């Protein structure tokens, strides 16, 4: 693999693996802004960052089980109505390092920052599929469980040198309300051609990536090469042999990958970001901040914070955009985006400060990481704990 053409990166990123490049920002970068700056947004790759330098010749083929297969240029895609969707992207491996402390897991280690919130600009997949003859809201019963597969330009060893790929159900792909995008902008950087700015940077999928809101990051394929409508879900490595949630009893000797579905929606999650894993604090009032997010478009109903290791709880205040009150499932809330929270409590002795969130379906984060341990170390959504030692 050729890692000689990697893009420049922010020096603050904590590098979890150099080749392929996997890195996350410091915790403090997350709660400081509702929209995560592009250079501080986590970067999760399985191979070298591909070079797409001839944008005039770049195109995406849309084919498979469709009436009129098409090759779409960037111009064709930019001609479709443009949508800006604020959506949180989270890697299923977020908080894996903490899970691996109870029992070894396989995978790149991550602290709590394999997550970010961005304003993605691009065309809706539902509009693209309409161009090739697939009507909006094609129900999966009528279409027999069809999927829409995304194939990338990049190459990775898990696919034996083939491209990274993933798929989502056709019912979701053709639903305009699901807001699945082919994004060419991230946080408004880019805009209508021509500008001096680079639309969507190379690390995040230049020139075009899929964004599947509310679903684990692995399905949001970067550097898109083709879209295929297929009869069943994608058979690629990352759908069939990875990113599946197993019970704690399954190990590498008794695993049967076919017994589980590929993970799609991410579960309710939260983390304290204003403190590190272990901290010295002053006796008395302590204020903490962090993020909470849930999958499937479910909002955050509540965030509870404990300043005494989980014995008593206070409810945190929640916000997205300043000046607009956050209401879970409210009209002016961003349904695919995280919620930032803040809570103040009294710390009188050495203890743990703990956060747990509740989503709009009343799902609660599990208390202990042991209970959700799985051999791939995914979906660690256990209560987030930070240790505080009282100084003077
Ligand atoms: N797409 C391609 N082509 N190659 C990849 O390695 N990684 C996936 C997904 N899309 C990946 C990809 C995973 S596991 C995640 S979590 C997100 O991209 C990360 O997106 P980001 O690097 O823009 O944060
Ligand atoms: Mo991921």
Short mmCIF file of C-alpha atoms and ligand atoms in Angstrom, two decimals:
data_model
loop_
_atom_site.label_atom_id
_atom_site.label_comp_id
_atom_site.label_asym_id
_atom_site.label_seq_id
_atom_site.Cartn_x
_atom_site.Cartn_y
_atom_site.Cartn_z
CA UNK A 1 0.00 0.00 0.00
CA UNK A 2 1.16 3.52 -0.80
CA UNK A 3 1.08 5.93 2.12
CA UNK A 4 3.27 8.57 0.44
CA UNK A 5 0.32 10.77 -0.65
CA UNK A 6 -1.46 11.32 2.67
CA UNK A 7 -2.91 14.81 3.24
CA UNK A 8 -1.62 17.20 5.95
CA UNK A 9 -3.29 16.83 9.37
CA UNK A 10 -3.84 18.89 12.51
CA UNK A 11 -1.02 18.42 15.06
CA UNK A 12 -3.53 18.16 17.96
CA UNK A 13 -4.98 14.87 16.73
CA UNK A 14 -4.20 11.82 18.83
CA UNK A 15 -3.00 9.16 16.39
CA UNK A 16 -4.32 5.68 17.17
CA UNK A 17 -2.84 4.07 14.05
CA UNK A 18 -0.58 5.72 11.49
CA UNK A 19 -1.04 3.45 8.44
CA UNK A 20 -3.97 3.37 7.84
CA UNK A 21 -4.44 6.78 9.46
CA UNK A 22 -6.81 6.67 12.42
CA UNK A 23 -6.94 9.66 14.74
CA UNK A 24 -9.24 11.53 17.11
CA UNK A 25 -9.22 15.05 18.57
CA UNK A 26 -8.65 15.80 22.24
CA UNK A 27 -11.87 15.53 24.29
CA UNK A 28 -11.95 19.29 24.75
CA UNK A 29 -12.41 19.88 20.99
CA UNK A 30 -15.80 18.17 21.07
CA UNK A 31 -17.86 20.06 23.66
CA UNK A 32 -16.43 23.45 22.62
CA UNK A 33 -18.40 23.59 19.38
CA UNK A 34 -21.70 22.12 18.26
CA UNK A 35 -20.30 21.73 14.74
CA UNK A 36 -16.94 19.98 14.88
CA UNK A 37 -14.24 21.76 12.84
CA UNK A 38 -13.17 19.65 9.84
CA UNK A 39 -9.49 19.47 10.83
CA UNK A 40 -10.42 18.21 14.31
CA UNK A 41 -13.05 15.73 13.12
CA UNK A 42 -12.00 12.10 13.76
CA UNK A 43 -10.48 10.27 10.81
CA UNK A 44 -11.18 6.57 10.36
CA UNK A 45 -9.56 4.77 7.41
CA UNK A 46 -8.82 1.22 6.31
CA UNK A 47 -6.21 2.01 3.67
CA UNK A 48 -4.30 4.91 2.07
CA UNK A 49 -6.28 8.06 1.23
CA UNK A 50 -6.97 7.76 -2.53
CA UNK A 51 -5.96 10.56 -4.89
CA UNK A 52 -8.78 11.82 -7.10
CA UNK A 53 -7.10 14.61 -9.04
CA UNK A 54 -9.04 14.80 -12.30
CA UNK A 55 -12.42 16.03 -11.11
CA UNK A 56 -13.60 16.57 -14.73
CA UNK A 57 -13.26 12.85 -15.39
CA UNK A 58 -14.55 11.67 -12.01
CA UNK A 59 -17.96 9.99 -12.16
CA UNK A 60 -20.18 7.70 -10.13
CA UNK A 61 -21.90 4.82 -11.85
CA UNK A 62 -25.41 3.93 -10.71
CA UNK A 63 -26.37 0.47 -11.87
CA UNK A 64 -27.47 -3.00 -10.82
CA UNK A 65 -31.19 -3.74 -10.62
CA UNK A 66 -32.25 -0.46 -12.24
CA UNK A 67 -34.06 0.47 -15.46
CA UNK A 68 -31.66 3.12 -16.75
CA UNK A 69 -28.10 2.73 -15.44
CA UNK A 70 -26.21 6.06 -15.48
CA UNK A 71 -22.74 7.56 -15.08
CA UNK A 72 -23.04 10.76 -13.08
CA UNK A 73 -20.39 13.48 -13.17
CA UNK A 74 -19.90 15.95 -10.31
CA UNK A 75 -21.78 18.48 -12.49
CA UNK A 76 -24.78 16.12 -12.76
CA UNK A 77 -24.79 15.60 -8.99
CA UNK A 78 -24.47 19.34 -8.26
CA UNK A 79 -27.42 20.00 -10.59
CA UNK A 80 -29.78 18.13 -8.24
CA UNK A 81 -31.37 20.04 -5.32
CA UNK A 82 -28.76 20.62 -2.61
CA UNK A 83 -29.51 19.79 1.02
CA UNK A 84 -27.58 20.72 4.15
CA UNK A 85 -28.01 18.06 6.82
CA UNK A 86 -26.48 18.45 10.28
CA UNK A 87 -25.60 14.90 11.29
CA UNK A 88 -23.38 13.24 13.84
CA UNK A 89 -21.06 10.55 12.57
CA UNK A 90 -19.86 8.01 15.12
CA UNK A 91 -17.55 5.07 14.64
CA UNK A 92 -18.89 1.83 16.11
CA UNK A 93 -15.46 1.51 17.75
CA UNK A 94 -15.82 4.74 19.75
CA UNK A 95 -14.73 4.09 23.40
CA UNK A 96 -13.16 0.74 22.45
CA UNK A 97 -10.06 1.33 24.61
CA UNK A 98 -12.23 1.38 27.74
CA UNK A 99 -13.93 -1.87 26.71
CA UNK A 100 -10.58 -3.56 26.12
CA UNK A 101 -9.62 -2.88 29.74
CA UNK A 102 -12.11 -5.48 30.99
CA UNK A 103 -11.10 -8.12 28.45
CA UNK A 104 -9.01 -7.95 25.27
CA UNK A 105 -10.83 -6.98 22.09
CA UNK A 106 -9.70 -6.82 18.45
CA UNK A 107 -9.56 -3.42 16.75
CA UNK A 108 -8.08 0.07 16.74
CA UNK A 109 -8.24 1.70 20.19
CA UNK A 110 -10.34 4.85 20.58
CA UNK A 111 -11.02 7.15 23.52
CA UNK A 112 -14.38 9.02 23.46
CA UNK A 113 -13.71 11.17 20.37
CA UNK A 114 -14.41 8.83 17.42
CA UNK A 115 -17.49 10.99 16.92
CA UNK A 116 -18.17 14.41 15.42
CA UNK A 117 -21.01 16.60 14.23
CA UNK A 118 -20.91 18.25 10.80
CA UNK A 119 -23.12 20.07 8.32
CA UNK A 120 -23.02 17.85 5.26
CA UNK A 121 -24.01 19.41 1.94
CA UNK A 122 -24.97 17.40 -1.09
CA UNK A 123 -27.64 15.62 -3.10
CA UNK A 124 -30.15 13.20 -1.65
CA UNK A 125 -29.64 9.56 -2.58
CA UNK A 126 -33.43 9.32 -3.09
CA UNK A 127 -33.14 11.93 -5.91
CA UNK A 128 -30.22 10.08 -7.51
CA UNK A 129 -32.09 6.78 -7.47
CA UNK A 130 -35.09 8.47 -9.08
CA UNK A 131 -32.84 9.40 -12.01
CA UNK A 132 -32.27 5.70 -12.72
CA UNK A 133 -35.96 4.84 -12.48
CA UNK A 134 -36.47 3.89 -8.82
CA UNK A 135 -39.40 5.76 -7.30
CA UNK A 136 -39.26 7.38 -3.85
CA UNK A 137 -40.21 5.23 -0.85
CA UNK A 138 -39.75 1.89 -2.61
CA UNK A 139 -40.96 -0.43 0.12
CA UNK A 140 -38.80 -3.39 1.00
CA UNK A 141 -41.72 -5.81 0.85
CA UNK A 142 -42.39 -4.91 -2.78
CA UNK A 143 -38.68 -4.94 -3.60
CA UNK A 144 -37.88 -8.17 -1.74
CA UNK A 145 -35.27 -6.94 0.72
CA UNK A 146 -33.15 -5.14 -1.86
CA UNK A 147 -30.19 -3.07 -0.75
CA UNK A 148 -28.25 -0.17 -2.19
CA UNK A 149 -24.53 -0.89 -2.19
CA UNK A 150 -21.82 1.78 -2.09
CA UNK A 151 -18.40 0.92 -3.49
CA UNK A 152 -15.37 3.10 -2.86
CA UNK A 153 -12.27 4.11 -4.77
CA UNK A 154 -9.93 3.17 -1.88
CA UNK A 155 -8.30 -0.22 -1.40
CA UNK A 156 -7.93 -2.14 1.84
CA UNK A 157 -6.36 -5.37 3.04
CA UNK A 158 -9.60 -6.67 4.64
CA UNK A 159 -11.08 -6.84 1.12
CA UNK A 160 -7.87 -8.48 -0.18
CA UNK A 161 -6.87 -5.31 -1.96
CA UNK A 162 -10.38 -4.59 -3.19
CA UNK A 163 -12.50 -1.53 -2.46
CA UNK A 164 -14.20 -0.68 0.84
CA UNK A 165 -17.97 -1.19 0.55
CA UNK A 166 -21.24 -1.27 2.48
CA UNK A 167 -24.98 -1.22 1.84
CA UNK A 168 -28.25 0.05 3.30
CA UNK A 169 -31.83 -1.17 2.70
CA UNK A 170 -33.54 0.23 -0.42
CA UNK A 171 -36.45 1.45 1.72
CA UNK A 172 -34.08 3.76 3.60
CA UNK A 173 -32.16 4.81 0.47
CA UNK A 174 -35.31 5.91 -1.35
CA UNK A 175 -36.89 7.66 1.65
CA UNK A 176 -36.24 11.42 1.34
CA UNK A 177 -36.95 11.77 5.09
CA UNK A 178 -34.02 9.47 5.92
CA UNK A 179 -31.76 12.26 4.57
CA UNK A 180 -29.16 9.88 3.10
CA UNK A 181 -26.78 12.17 1.22
CA UNK A 182 -24.10 12.05 -1.38
CA UNK A 183 -22.10 14.83 0.22
CA UNK A 184 -19.59 17.09 -1.53
CA UNK A 185 -19.38 19.66 1.25
CA UNK A 186 -18.53 19.46 4.94
CA UNK A 187 -19.33 22.46 7.14
CA UNK A 188 -19.99 24.67 4.14
CA UNK A 189 -16.46 24.44 2.90
CA UNK A 190 -16.65 24.09 -0.85
CA UNK A 191 -19.80 25.66 -2.19
CA UNK A 192 -20.79 26.16 -5.81
CA UNK A 193 -18.02 25.65 -8.33
CA UNK A 194 -15.69 27.35 -8.87
CA UNK A 195 -14.29 28.45 -5.54
CA UNK A 196 -10.75 28.52 -4.33
CA UNK A 197 -11.65 26.15 -1.55
CA UNK A 198 -11.42 22.40 -1.65
CA UNK A 199 -14.91 20.90 -1.29
CA UNK A 200 -14.93 18.08 1.34
CA UNK A 201 -11.32 17.34 2.20
CA UNK A 202 -9.45 14.21 1.15
CA UNK A 203 -9.52 12.58 4.59
CA UNK A 204 -13.32 12.75 4.68
CA UNK A 205 -14.02 11.44 1.18
CA UNK A 206 -13.18 13.97 -1.53
CA UNK A 207 -14.83 14.42 -3.93
CA UNK A 208 -17.98 12.58 -2.84
CA UNK A 209 -19.07 10.47 0.12
CA UNK A 210 -22.21 8.86 1.44
CA UNK A 211 -23.65 10.12 4.73
CA UNK A 212 -26.19 7.81 6.36
CA UNK A 213 -27.54 9.78 9.34
CA UNK A 214 -28.22 7.89 12.57
CA UNK A 215 -26.24 4.83 11.46
CA UNK A 216 -22.72 3.71 12.52
CA UNK A 217 -20.00 5.49 10.54
CA UNK A 218 -18.95 2.33 8.69
CA UNK A 219 -21.91 2.61 6.29
CA UNK A 220 -21.05 6.18 5.24
CA UNK A 221 -18.71 5.18 2.42
CA UNK A 222 -16.07 7.77 1.45
CA UNK A 223 -14.56 8.38 -2.03
CA UNK A 224 -17.62 6.93 -3.76
CA UNK A 225 -17.00 5.07 -7.02
CA UNK A 226 -20.28 3.30 -7.69
CA UNK A 227 -23.78 2.68 -6.40
CA UNK A 228 -25.39 -0.68 -7.09
CA UNK A 229 -28.93 -1.73 -6.43
CA UNK A 230 -28.58 -5.35 -5.30
CA UNK A 231 -30.97 -8.17 -4.40
CA UNK A 232 -29.57 -8.64 -0.89
CA UNK A 233 -27.26 -6.84 1.52
CA UNK A 234 -23.63 -6.30 0.51
CA UNK A 235 -21.41 -9.35 1.02
CA UNK A 236 -18.28 -7.30 1.74
CA UNK A 237 -16.03 -7.83 4.76
CA UNK A 238 -17.26 -4.82 6.74
CA UNK A 239 -20.90 -5.91 6.42
CA UNK A 240 -20.43 -9.66 6.98
CA UNK A 241 -17.24 -10.21 9.01
CA UNK A 242 -17.03 -7.04 11.06
CA UNK A 243 -19.28 -4.40 12.69
CA UNK A 244 -21.67 -6.98 14.12
CA UNK A 245 -22.59 -6.98 17.80
CA UNK A 246 -22.03 -10.34 19.55
CA UNK A 247 -22.92 -11.37 23.10
CA UNK A 248 -20.13 -11.66 25.74
CA UNK A 249 -20.16 -15.49 25.41
CA UNK A 250 -18.88 -15.43 21.83
CA UNK A 251 -15.11 -15.71 21.35
CA UNK A 252 -12.79 -16.27 18.37
CA UNK A 253 -13.14 -20.07 18.68
CA UNK A 254 -16.93 -20.31 18.62
CA UNK A 255 -17.89 -17.28 16.47
CA UNK A 256 -20.38 -17.80 13.65
CA UNK A 257 -20.67 -14.52 11.75
CA UNK A 258 -23.88 -15.59 10.01
CA UNK A 259 -25.86 -15.56 13.25
CA UNK A 260 -25.89 -11.74 13.42
CA UNK A 261 -27.11 -8.86 11.29
CA UNK A 262 -24.75 -6.07 10.27
CA UNK A 263 -25.06 -3.24 12.81
CA UNK A 264 -26.93 -0.24 11.41
CA UNK A 265 -28.39 2.35 13.89
CA UNK A 266 -26.10 3.34 16.74
CA UNK A 267 -27.44 3.06 20.31
CA UNK A 268 -27.79 5.90 22.82
CA UNK A 269 -24.39 7.25 23.87
CA UNK A 270 -22.87 10.03 25.97
CA UNK A 271 -19.47 11.11 27.24
CA UNK A 272 -18.03 13.77 29.49
CA UNK A 273 -15.49 15.75 27.43
CA UNK A 274 -14.41 18.56 29.76
CA UNK A 275 -12.45 16.11 31.93
CA UNK A 276 -9.87 13.44 31.19
CA UNK A 277 -10.02 9.88 32.51
CA UNK A 278 -8.33 10.98 35.78
CA UNK A 279 -8.36 14.56 37.09
CA UNK A 280 -7.47 16.76 40.02
CA UNK A 281 -10.33 19.13 40.92
CA UNK A 282 -10.93 21.72 43.64
CA UNK A 283 -13.23 20.80 46.51
CA UNK A 284 -16.78 22.07 45.91
CA UNK A 285 -18.67 23.01 42.74
CA UNK A 286 -17.59 21.28 39.54
CA UNK A 287 -19.14 21.87 36.10
CA UNK A 288 -18.82 19.22 33.41
CA UNK A 289 -19.73 19.21 29.70
CA UNK A 290 -20.00 16.60 27.02
CA UNK A 291 -22.07 15.14 24.19
CA UNK A 292 -25.04 12.77 23.95
CA UNK A 293 -26.38 11.17 20.77
CA UNK A 294 -28.65 8.37 19.66
CA UNK A 295 -29.21 6.59 16.36
CA UNK A 296 -32.18 6.29 14.04
CA UNK A 297 -33.14 9.96 14.44
CA UNK A 298 -34.05 9.50 18.10
CA UNK A 299 -33.47 12.65 20.11
CA UNK A 300 -31.94 12.95 23.58
CA UNK A 301 -34.67 13.07 26.21
CA UNK A 302 -32.39 13.50 29.22
CA UNK A 303 -28.78 13.41 30.38
CA UNK A 304 -28.16 12.41 34.00
CA UNK A 305 -24.87 13.27 35.70
CA UNK A 306 -23.69 11.92 39.04
CA UNK A 307 -21.03 13.63 41.15
CA UNK A 308 -20.79 10.76 43.64
CA UNK A 309 -20.03 7.69 41.54
CA UNK A 310 -23.66 6.95 40.59
CA UNK A 311 -25.47 7.20 43.94
CA UNK A 312 -27.37 10.42 43.19
CA UNK A 313 -28.00 12.21 39.90
CA UNK A 314 -28.67 15.70 38.60
CA UNK A 315 -30.24 16.44 35.25
CA UNK A 316 -27.93 18.22 32.81
CA UNK A 317 -29.01 21.12 30.60
CA UNK A 318 -28.97 20.25 26.91
CA UNK A 319 -28.39 22.42 23.88
CA UNK A 320 -27.66 22.35 20.14
CA UNK A 321 -27.74 25.81 18.57
CA UNK A 322 -27.41 28.74 20.94
CA UNK A 323 -30.60 30.67 21.57
CA UNK A 324 -32.93 27.90 20.47
CA UNK A 325 -34.18 25.61 23.25
CA UNK A 326 -33.44 21.95 22.59
CA UNK A 327 -36.50 19.71 22.54
CA UNK A 328 -36.05 16.03 21.74
CA UNK A 329 -38.11 15.39 18.55
CA UNK A 330 -38.82 19.14 18.43
CA UNK A 331 -39.32 21.00 15.14
CA UNK A 332 -36.33 23.29 15.52
CA UNK A 333 -33.97 20.57 16.75
CA UNK A 334 -31.52 18.80 14.44
CA UNK A 335 -32.82 15.24 14.61
CA UNK A 336 -29.63 13.55 13.32
CA UNK A 337 -27.28 15.58 15.48
CA UNK A 338 -25.81 15.22 18.92
CA UNK A 339 -26.82 17.29 21.91
CA UNK A 340 -24.23 19.00 24.08
CA UNK A 341 -24.82 18.99 27.83
CA UNK A 342 -23.63 20.78 30.93
CA UNK A 343 -24.15 19.98 34.62
CA UNK A 344 -22.86 21.33 37.91
CA UNK A 345 -22.52 19.39 41.14
CA UNK A 346 -20.73 19.25 44.43
CA UNK A 347 -17.57 17.17 44.83
CA UNK A 348 -16.62 16.57 48.47
CA UNK A 349 -14.30 13.58 48.18
CA UNK A 350 -12.37 11.51 45.65
CA UNK A 351 -15.03 9.95 43.45
CA UNK A 352 -16.23 9.27 39.91
CA UNK A 353 -18.30 11.72 37.89
CA UNK A 354 -20.67 9.69 35.72
CA UNK A 355 -22.87 10.51 32.71
CA UNK A 356 -25.72 8.52 31.14
CA UNK A 357 -28.23 9.60 28.53
CA UNK A 358 -31.82 8.60 27.77
CA UNK A 359 -33.13 8.83 24.20
CA UNK A 360 -36.62 9.68 22.93
CA UNK A 361 -37.57 5.97 22.91
CA UNK A 362 -36.56 5.81 26.62
CA UNK A 363 -33.49 3.70 25.85
CA UNK A 364 -30.86 4.13 28.59
CA UNK A 365 -27.13 3.46 28.46
CA UNK A 366 -26.10 0.23 30.22
CA UNK A 367 -24.32 0.65 33.55
CA UNK A 368 -21.41 -1.74 33.13
CA UNK A 369 -19.09 -2.32 30.22
CA UNK A 370 -18.68 -6.02 31.22
CA UNK A 371 -22.34 -6.68 30.35
CA UNK A 372 -21.94 -5.46 26.76
CA UNK A 373 -18.39 -6.69 26.17
CA UNK A 374 -17.97 -8.14 22.68
CA UNK A 375 -14.92 -9.52 20.94
CA UNK A 376 -14.73 -6.73 18.35
CA UNK A 377 -15.07 -4.08 21.00
CA UNK A 378 -17.90 -2.18 19.31
CA UNK A 379 -20.74 -0.07 20.70
CA UNK A 380 -19.29 0.67 24.11
CA UNK A 381 -22.15 2.80 25.38
CA UNK A 382 -21.72 2.02 29.07
CA UNK A 383 -22.09 4.87 31.59
CA UNK A 384 -19.17 7.21 31.05
CA UNK A 385 -17.04 7.60 34.19
CA UNK A 386 -14.19 9.99 34.95
CA UNK A 387 -12.14 9.86 38.13
CA UNK A 388 -11.69 12.97 40.21
CA UNK A 389 -9.23 13.47 43.02
CA UNK A 390 -9.88 16.40 45.30
CA UNK A 391 -6.98 18.82 45.75
CA UNK A 392 -6.96 22.14 47.55
N1 LIG B 1 -15.19 4.62 3.49
C1 LIG B 1 -14.12 4.15 2.84
N2 LIG B 1 -14.11 4.19 1.51
N3 LIG B 1 -13.06 3.60 3.50
C2 LIG B 1 -13.05 3.53 4.88
O1 LIG B 1 -12.07 3.04 5.45
N4 LIG B 1 -14.28 3.95 6.97
C3 LIG B 1 -15.65 3.98 7.51
C4 LIG B 1 -16.47 5.09 6.88
N5 LIG B 1 -16.33 5.09 5.46
C5 LIG B 1 -14.18 4.01 5.60
C6 LIG B 1 -15.23 4.58 4.85
C7 LIG B 1 -15.73 4.10 8.96
S1 LIG B 1 -15.49 2.68 9.85
C8 LIG B 1 -16.10 5.28 9.57
S2 LIG B 1 -16.34 5.35 11.24
C9 LIG B 1 -16.28 6.52 8.79
O2 LIG B 1 -16.05 6.33 7.41
C10 LIG B 1 -15.33 7.60 9.28
O3 LIG B 1 -15.50 8.77 8.55
P1 LIG B 1 -14.51 10.00 8.75
O4 LIG B 1 -13.10 9.52 8.56
O5 LIG B 1 -14.94 11.02 7.76
O6 LIG B 1 -14.70 10.48 10.16
MO1 LIG B 2 -16.03 3.05 12.03
#
